[in-house]
PDB file of C-alpha atoms in Angstrom:
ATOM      1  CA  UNK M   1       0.000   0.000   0.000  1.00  0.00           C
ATOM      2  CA  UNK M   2       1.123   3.254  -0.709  1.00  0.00           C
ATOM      3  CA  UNK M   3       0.173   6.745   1.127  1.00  0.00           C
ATOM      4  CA  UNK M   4      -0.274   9.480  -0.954  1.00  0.00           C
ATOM      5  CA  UNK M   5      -0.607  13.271   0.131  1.00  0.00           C
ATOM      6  CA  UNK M   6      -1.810  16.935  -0.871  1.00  0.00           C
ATOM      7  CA  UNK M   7      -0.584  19.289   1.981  1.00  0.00           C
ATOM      8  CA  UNK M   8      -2.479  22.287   1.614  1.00  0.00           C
ATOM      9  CA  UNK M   9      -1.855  25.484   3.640  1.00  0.00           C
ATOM     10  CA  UNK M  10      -5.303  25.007   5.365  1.00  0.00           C
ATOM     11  CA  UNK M  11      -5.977  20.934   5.195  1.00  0.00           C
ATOM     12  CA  UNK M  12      -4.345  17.762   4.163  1.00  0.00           C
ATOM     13  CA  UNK M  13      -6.386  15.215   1.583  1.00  0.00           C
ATOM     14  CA  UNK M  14      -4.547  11.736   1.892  1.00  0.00           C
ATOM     15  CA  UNK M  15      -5.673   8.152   0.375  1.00  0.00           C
ATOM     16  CA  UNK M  16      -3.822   4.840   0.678  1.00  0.00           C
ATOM     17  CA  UNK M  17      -3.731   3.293  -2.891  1.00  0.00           C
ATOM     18  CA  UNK M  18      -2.532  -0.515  -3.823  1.00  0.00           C
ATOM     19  CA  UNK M  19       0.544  -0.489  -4.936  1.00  0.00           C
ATOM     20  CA  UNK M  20      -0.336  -3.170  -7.752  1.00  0.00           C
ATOM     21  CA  UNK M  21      -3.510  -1.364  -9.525  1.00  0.00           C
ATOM     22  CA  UNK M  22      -3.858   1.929  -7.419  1.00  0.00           C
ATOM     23  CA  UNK M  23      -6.780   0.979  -6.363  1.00  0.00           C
ATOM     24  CA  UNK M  24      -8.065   3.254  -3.449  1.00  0.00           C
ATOM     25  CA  UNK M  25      -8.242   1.443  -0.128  1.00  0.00           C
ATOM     26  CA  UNK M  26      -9.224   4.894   1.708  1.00  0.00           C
ATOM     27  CA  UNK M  27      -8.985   8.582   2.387  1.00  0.00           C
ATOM     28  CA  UNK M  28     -10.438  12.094   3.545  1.00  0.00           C
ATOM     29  CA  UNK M  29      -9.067  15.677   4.530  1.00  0.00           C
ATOM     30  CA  UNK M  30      -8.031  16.438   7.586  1.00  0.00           C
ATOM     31  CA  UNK M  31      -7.063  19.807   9.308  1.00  0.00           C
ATOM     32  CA  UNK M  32      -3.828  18.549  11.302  1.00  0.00           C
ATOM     33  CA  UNK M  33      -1.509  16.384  11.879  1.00  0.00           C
ATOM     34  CA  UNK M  34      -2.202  14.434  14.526  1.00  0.00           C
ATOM     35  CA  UNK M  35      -5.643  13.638  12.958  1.00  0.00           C
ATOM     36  CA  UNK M  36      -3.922  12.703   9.850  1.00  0.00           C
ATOM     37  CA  UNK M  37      -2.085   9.834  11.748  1.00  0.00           C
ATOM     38  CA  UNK M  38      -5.121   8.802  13.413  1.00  0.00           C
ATOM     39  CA  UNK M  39      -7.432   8.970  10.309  1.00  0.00           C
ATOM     40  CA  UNK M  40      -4.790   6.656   8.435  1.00  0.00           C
ATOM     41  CA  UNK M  41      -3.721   4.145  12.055  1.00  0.00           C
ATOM     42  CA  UNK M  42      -7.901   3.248  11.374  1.00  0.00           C
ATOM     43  CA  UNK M  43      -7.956   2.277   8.501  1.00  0.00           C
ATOM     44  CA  UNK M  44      -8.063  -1.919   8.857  1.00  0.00           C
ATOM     45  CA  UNK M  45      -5.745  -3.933   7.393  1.00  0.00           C
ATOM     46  CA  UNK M  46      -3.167  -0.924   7.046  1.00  0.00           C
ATOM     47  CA  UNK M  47       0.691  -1.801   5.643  1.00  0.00           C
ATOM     48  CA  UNK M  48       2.286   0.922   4.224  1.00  0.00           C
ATOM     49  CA  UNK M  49       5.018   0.278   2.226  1.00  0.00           C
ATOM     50  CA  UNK M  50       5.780   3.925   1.346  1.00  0.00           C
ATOM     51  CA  UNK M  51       4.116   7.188   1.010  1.00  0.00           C
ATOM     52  CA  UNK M  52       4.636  10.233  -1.782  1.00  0.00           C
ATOM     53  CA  UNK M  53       3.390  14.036  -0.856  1.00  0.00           C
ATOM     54  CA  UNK M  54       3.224  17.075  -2.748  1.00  0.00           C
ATOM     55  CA  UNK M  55       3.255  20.172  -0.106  1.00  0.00           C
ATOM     56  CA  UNK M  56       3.065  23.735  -0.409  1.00  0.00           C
ATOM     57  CA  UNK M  57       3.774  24.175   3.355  1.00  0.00           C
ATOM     58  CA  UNK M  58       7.025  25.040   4.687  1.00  0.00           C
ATOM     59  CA  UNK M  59       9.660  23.445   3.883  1.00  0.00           C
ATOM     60  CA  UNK M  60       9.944  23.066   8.152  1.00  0.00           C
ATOM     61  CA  UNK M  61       6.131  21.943   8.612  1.00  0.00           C
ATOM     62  CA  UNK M  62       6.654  19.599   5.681  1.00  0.00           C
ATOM     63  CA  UNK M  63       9.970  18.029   7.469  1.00  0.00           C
ATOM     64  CA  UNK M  64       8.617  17.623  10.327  1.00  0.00           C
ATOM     65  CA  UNK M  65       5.572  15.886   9.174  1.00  0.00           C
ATOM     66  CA  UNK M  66       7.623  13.112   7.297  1.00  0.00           C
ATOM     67  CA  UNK M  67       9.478  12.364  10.617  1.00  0.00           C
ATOM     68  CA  UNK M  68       5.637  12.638  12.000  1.00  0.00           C
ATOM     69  CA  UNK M  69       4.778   9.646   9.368  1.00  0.00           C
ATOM     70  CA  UNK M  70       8.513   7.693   9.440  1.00  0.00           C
ATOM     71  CA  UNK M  71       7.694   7.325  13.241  1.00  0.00           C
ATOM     72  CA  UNK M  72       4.243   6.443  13.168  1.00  0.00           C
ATOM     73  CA  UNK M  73       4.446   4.128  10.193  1.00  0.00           C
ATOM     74  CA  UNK M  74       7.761   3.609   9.561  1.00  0.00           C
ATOM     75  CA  UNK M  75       7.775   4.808   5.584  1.00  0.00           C
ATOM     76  CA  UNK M  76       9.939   6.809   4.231  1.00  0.00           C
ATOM     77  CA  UNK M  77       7.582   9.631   2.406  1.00  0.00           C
ATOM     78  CA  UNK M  78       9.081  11.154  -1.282  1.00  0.00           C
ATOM     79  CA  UNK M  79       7.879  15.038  -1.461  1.00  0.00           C
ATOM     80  CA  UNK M  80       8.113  16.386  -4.765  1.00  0.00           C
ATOM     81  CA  UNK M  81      10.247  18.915  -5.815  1.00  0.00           C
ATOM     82  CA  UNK M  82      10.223  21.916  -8.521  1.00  0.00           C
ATOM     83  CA  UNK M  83      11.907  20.905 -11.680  1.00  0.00           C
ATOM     84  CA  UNK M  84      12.158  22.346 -15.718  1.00  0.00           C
ATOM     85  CA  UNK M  85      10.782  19.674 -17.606  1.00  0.00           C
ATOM     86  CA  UNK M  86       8.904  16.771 -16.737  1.00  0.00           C
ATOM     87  CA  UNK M  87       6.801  14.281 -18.723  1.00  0.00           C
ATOM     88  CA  UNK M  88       6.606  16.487 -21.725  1.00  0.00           C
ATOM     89  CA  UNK M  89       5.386  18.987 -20.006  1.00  0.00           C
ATOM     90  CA  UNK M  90       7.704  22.512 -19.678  1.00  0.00           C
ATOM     91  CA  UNK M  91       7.688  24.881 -16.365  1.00  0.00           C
ATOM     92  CA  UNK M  92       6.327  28.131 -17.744  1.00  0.00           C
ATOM     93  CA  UNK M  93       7.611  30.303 -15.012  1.00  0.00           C
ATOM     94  CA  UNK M  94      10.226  32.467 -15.005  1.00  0.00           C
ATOM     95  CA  UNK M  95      11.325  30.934 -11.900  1.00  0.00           C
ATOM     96  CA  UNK M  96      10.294  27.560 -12.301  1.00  0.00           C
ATOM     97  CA  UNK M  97      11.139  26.878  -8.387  1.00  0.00           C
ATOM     98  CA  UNK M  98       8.531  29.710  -7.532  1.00  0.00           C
ATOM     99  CA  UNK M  99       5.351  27.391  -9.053  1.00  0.00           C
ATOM    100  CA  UNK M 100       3.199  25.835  -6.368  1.00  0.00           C
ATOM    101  CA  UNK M 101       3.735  22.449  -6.672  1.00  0.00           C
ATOM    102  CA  UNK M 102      -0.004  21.395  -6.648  1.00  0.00           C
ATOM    103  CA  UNK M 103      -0.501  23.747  -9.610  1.00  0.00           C
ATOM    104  CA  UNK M 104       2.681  21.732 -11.529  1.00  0.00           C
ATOM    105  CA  UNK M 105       1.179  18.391 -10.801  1.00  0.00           C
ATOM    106  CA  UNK M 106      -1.972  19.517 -11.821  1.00  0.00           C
ATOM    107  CA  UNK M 107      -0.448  20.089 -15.310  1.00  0.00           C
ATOM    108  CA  UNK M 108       1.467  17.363 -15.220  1.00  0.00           C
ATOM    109  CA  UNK M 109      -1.458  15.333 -14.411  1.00  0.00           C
ATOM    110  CA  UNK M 110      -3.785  16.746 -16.765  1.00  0.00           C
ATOM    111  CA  UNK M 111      -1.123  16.694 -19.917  1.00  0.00           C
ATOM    112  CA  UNK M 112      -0.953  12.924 -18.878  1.00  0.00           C
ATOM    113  CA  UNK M 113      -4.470  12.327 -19.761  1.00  0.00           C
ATOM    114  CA  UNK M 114      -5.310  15.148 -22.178  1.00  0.00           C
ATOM    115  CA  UNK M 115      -2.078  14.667 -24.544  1.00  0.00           C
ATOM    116  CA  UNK M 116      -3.059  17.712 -26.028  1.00  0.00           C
ATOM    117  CA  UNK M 117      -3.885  21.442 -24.742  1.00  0.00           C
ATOM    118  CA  UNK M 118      -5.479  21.662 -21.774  1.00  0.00           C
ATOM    119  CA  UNK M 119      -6.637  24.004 -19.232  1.00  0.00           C
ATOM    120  CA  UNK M 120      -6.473  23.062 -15.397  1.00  0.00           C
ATOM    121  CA  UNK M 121      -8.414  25.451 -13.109  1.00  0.00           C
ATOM    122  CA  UNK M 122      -8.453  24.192  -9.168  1.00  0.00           C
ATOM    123  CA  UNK M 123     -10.900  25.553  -6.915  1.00  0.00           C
ATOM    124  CA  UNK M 124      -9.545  24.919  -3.740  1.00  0.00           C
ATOM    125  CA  UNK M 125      -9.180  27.941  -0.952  1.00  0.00           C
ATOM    126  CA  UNK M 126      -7.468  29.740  -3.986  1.00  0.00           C
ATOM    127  CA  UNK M 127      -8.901  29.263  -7.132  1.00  0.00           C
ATOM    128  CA  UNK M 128      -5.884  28.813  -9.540  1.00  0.00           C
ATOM    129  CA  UNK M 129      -5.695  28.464 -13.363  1.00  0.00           C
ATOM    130  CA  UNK M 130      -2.930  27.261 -15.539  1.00  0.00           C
ATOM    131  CA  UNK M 131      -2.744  26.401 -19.179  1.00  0.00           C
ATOM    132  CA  UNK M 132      -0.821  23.795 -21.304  1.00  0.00           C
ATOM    133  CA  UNK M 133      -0.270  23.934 -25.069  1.00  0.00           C
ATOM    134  CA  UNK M 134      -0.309  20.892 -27.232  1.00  0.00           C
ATOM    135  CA  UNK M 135       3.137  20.729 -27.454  1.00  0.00           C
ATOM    136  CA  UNK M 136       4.128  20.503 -23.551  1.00  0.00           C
ATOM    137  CA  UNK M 137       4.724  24.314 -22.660  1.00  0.00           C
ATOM    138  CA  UNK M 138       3.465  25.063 -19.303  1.00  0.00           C
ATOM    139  CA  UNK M 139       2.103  28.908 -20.582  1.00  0.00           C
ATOM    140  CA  UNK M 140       1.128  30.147 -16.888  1.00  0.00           C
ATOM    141  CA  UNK M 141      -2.108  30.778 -15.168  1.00  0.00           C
ATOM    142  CA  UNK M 142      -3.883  32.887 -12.569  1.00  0.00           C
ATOM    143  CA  UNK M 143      -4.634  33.003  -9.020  1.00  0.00           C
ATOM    144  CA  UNK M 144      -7.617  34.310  -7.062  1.00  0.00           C
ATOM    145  CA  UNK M 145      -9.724  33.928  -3.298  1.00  0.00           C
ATOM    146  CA  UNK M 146     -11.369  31.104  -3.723  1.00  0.00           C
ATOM    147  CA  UNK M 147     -14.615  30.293  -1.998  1.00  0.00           C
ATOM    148  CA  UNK M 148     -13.345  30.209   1.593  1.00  0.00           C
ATOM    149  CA  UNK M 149     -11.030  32.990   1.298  1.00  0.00           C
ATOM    150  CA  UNK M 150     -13.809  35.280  -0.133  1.00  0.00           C
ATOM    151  CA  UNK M 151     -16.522  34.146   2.413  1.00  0.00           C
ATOM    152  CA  UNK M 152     -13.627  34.984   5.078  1.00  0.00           C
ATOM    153  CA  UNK M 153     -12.957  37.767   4.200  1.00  0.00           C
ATOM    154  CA  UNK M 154     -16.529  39.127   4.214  1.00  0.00           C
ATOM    155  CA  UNK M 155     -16.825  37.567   7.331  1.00  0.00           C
ATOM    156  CA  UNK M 156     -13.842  39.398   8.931  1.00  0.00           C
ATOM    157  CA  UNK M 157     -14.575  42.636   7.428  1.00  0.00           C
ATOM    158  CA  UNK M 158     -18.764  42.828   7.497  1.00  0.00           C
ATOM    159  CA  UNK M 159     -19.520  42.340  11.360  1.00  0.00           C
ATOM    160  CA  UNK M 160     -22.968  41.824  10.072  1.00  0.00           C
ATOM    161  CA  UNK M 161     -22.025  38.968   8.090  1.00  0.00           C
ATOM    162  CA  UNK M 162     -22.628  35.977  10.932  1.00  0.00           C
ATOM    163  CA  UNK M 163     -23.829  32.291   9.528  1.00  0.00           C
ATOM    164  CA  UNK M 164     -23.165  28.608   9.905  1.00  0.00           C
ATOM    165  CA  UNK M 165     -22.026  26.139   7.667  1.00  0.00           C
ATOM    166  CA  UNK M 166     -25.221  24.498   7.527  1.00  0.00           C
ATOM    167  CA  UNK M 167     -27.115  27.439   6.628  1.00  0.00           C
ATOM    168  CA  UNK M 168     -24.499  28.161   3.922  1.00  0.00           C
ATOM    169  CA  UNK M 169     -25.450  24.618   2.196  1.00  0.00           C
ATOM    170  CA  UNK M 170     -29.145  25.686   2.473  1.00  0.00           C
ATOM    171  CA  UNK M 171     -28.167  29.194   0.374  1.00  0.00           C
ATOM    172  CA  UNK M 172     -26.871  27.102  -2.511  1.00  0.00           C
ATOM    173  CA  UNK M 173     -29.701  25.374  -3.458  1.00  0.00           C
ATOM    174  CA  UNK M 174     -30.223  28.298  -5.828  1.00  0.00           C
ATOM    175  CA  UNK M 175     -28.339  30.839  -7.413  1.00  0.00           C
ATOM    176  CA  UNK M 176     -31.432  33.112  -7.316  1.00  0.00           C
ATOM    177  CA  UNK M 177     -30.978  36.500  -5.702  1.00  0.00           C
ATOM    178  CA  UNK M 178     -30.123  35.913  -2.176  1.00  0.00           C
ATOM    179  CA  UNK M 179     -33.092  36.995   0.124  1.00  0.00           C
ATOM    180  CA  UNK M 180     -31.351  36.689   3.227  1.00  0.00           C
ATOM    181  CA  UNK M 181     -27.224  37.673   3.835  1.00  0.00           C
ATOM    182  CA  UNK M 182     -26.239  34.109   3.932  1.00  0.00           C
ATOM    183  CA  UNK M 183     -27.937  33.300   0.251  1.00  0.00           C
ATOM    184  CA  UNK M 184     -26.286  36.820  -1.207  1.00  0.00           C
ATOM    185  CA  UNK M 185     -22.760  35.950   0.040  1.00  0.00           C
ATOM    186  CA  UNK M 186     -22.659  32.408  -0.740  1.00  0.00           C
ATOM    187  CA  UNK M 187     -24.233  33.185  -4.122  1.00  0.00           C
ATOM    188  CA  UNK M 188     -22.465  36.228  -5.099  1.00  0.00           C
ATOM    189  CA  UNK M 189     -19.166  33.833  -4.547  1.00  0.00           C
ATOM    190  CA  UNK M 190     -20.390  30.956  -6.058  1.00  0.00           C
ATOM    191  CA  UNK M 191     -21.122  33.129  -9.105  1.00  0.00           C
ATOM    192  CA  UNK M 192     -17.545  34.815  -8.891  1.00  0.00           C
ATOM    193  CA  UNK M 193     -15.918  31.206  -9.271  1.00  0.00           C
ATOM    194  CA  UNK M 194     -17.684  30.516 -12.227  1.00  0.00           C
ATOM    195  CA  UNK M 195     -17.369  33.635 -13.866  1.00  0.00           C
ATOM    196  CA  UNK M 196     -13.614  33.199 -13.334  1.00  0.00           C
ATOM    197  CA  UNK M 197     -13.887  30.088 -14.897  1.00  0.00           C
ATOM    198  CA  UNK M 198     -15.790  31.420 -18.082  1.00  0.00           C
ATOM    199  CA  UNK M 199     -13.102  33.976 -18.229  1.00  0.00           C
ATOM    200  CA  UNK M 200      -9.959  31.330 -18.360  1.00  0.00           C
ATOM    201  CA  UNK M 201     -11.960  28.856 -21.081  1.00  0.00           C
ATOM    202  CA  UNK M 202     -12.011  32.406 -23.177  1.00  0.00           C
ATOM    203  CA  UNK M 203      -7.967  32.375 -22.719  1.00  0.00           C
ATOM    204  CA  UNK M 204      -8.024  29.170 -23.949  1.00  0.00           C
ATOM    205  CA  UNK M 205     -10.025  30.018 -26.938  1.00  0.00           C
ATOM    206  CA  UNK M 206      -8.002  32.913 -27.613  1.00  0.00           C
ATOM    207  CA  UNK M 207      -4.863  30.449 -27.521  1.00  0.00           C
ATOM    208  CA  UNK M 208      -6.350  27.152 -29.410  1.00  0.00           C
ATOM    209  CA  UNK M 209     -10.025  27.467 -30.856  1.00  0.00           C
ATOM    210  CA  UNK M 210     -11.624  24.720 -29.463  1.00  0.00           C
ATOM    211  CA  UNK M 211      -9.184  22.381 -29.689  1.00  0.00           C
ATOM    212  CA  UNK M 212      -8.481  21.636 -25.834  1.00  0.00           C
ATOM    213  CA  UNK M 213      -9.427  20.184 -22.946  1.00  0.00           C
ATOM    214  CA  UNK M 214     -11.273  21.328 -19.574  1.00  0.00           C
ATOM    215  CA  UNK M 215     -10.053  19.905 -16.386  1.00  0.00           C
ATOM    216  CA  UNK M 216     -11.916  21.139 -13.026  1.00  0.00           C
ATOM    217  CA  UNK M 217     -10.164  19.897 -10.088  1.00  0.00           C
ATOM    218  CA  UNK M 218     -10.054  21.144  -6.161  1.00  0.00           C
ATOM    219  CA  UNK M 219     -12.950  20.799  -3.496  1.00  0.00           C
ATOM    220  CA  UNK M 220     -15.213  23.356  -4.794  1.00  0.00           C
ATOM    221  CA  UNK M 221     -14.884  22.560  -8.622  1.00  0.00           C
ATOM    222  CA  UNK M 222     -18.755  21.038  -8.362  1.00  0.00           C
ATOM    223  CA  UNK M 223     -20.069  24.556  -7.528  1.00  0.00           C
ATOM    224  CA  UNK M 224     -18.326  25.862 -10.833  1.00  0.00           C
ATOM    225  CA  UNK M 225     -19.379  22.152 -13.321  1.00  0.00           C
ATOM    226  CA  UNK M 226     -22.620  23.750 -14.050  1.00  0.00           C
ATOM    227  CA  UNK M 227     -21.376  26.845 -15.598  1.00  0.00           C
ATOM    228  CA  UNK M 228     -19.346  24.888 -17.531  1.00  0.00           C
ATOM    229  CA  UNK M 229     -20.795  21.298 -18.673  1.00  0.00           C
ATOM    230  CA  UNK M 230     -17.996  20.583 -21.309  1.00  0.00           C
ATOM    231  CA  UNK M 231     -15.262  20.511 -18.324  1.00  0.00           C
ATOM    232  CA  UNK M 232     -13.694  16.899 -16.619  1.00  0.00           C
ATOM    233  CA  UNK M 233     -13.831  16.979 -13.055  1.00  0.00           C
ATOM    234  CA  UNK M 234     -10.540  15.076 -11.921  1.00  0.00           C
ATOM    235  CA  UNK M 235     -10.857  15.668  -8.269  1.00  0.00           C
ATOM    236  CA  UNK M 236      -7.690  13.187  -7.718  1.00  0.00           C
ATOM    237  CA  UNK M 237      -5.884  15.407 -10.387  1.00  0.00           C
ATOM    238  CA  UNK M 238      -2.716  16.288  -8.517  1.00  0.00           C
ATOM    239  CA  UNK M 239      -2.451  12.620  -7.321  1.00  0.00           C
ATOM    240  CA  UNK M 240      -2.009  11.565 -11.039  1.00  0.00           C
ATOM    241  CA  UNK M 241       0.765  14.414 -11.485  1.00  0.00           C
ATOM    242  CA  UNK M 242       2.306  12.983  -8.494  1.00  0.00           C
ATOM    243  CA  UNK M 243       2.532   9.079  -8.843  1.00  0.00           C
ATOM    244  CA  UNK M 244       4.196  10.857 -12.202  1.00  0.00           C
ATOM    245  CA  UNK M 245       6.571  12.952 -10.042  1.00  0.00           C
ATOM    246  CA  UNK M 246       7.417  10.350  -7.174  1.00  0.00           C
ATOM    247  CA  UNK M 247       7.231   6.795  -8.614  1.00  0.00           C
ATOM    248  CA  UNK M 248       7.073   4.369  -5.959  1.00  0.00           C
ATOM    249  CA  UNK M 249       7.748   0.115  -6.949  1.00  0.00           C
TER     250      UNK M 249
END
């Protein structure tokens, strides 16, 4: 079995995967940690024969959680690292070391299966956008708040904004006019996401016609699928750029 891990700067989504077929044993997001070793210590039948994480923590929190998983588990875990080129695919930036490393996976990923143009927007608590060409060069992207960074911030900064999560649910069974504060913030968002999406598939038009491929990825990306039917949603996207990035045997 083999432990695979996106360490995000607010949660970390893990699944243990069978070495022979990847087939998923189990998973889930956690917020720490310590519930990331106990989420993974239940799952039955557990034997880990090595783990593979992509992180965009620091480089300390990220060291410290491998010696976190070496002692509980005793596996070694592989965290990617920048690089140039990689599986036909070219780092766009000028920097190529400054890319987020889920957004370089998620091209690498979505090249993988595409093997053609393709644009990758992740909606996760930044919504991020990067595009591909048909012959491997990464071109760059775009970064914005995503859904929980914009509903923080109005939080934060509107003292009158004040809801649960469960009455946030209950706002997006519509994307009427919100009658209440809770349906206008979680609307007005919802309807941000996906006009950022429209935005980046008009990039891509721009670039190659129609001759390309949509890949939605990141927690939120079902919010945004309706806006834009012709899309894939990968949710496991920057698990396939990673088996790429850290093969295990």
């Amino acid at each position: 079995m083999i432990l695979e891990l996106d360490c995000g700067n607010s949660f970390i989504k893990w699944r243990v995967i069978h070495t022979a077929d990847a087939a998923i044993t189990g998973g889930g997001i956690v917020d720490s940690d310590q519930a990331l070793v106990a989420a993974i210590g239940a799952l039955p039948g557990l034997h880990l024969a090595g783990g593979r994480m992509v992180s965009v923590r620091s480089e300390e929190e990220t060291t410290a959680l491998c010696a976190l998983l070496q002692q509980a588990f005793a596996i070694d875990v592989k965290v990617a690292q920048p690089v140039q080129e990689m599986a036909g695919v070219r780092n766009g930036y000028e920097d190529f070391q400054r890319l987020g490393m889920d957004r370089w996976l998620g091209a690498l990923g979505a090249f993988h299966l595409a093997k053609a143009a393709c644009l990758v927007i992740d909606f996760g608590t930044a919504a991020k956008a990067d595009f591909v060409a048909a012959d491997g060069e990464h071109l760059g992207g775009y970064i914005c708040p995503g859904m929980p960074l914009m509903r923080s911030q109005l939080r934060t900064h509107t003292r009158r904004i004040r809801y649960d999560d469960a009455s946030a649910e209950r706002a997006l069974s519509s994307l009427a006019p919100g009658r209440s504060t809770v349906e206008a913030v979680e609307r007005g968002c919802v309807l941000m996401l996906q006009g950022f999406a429209r935005t980046q598939i008009e990039q891509a038009k721009a670039l190659w016609g129609d001759d390309f491929t949509i890949f939605l990825t990141g927690g939120d990306a079902p919010l945004v699928h309706e806006a834009v039917p012709q899309a894939r949603i990968v949710p496991d996207l920057v698990f396939v750029g990673l088996a790429m990035a850290c093969p295990l045997s």
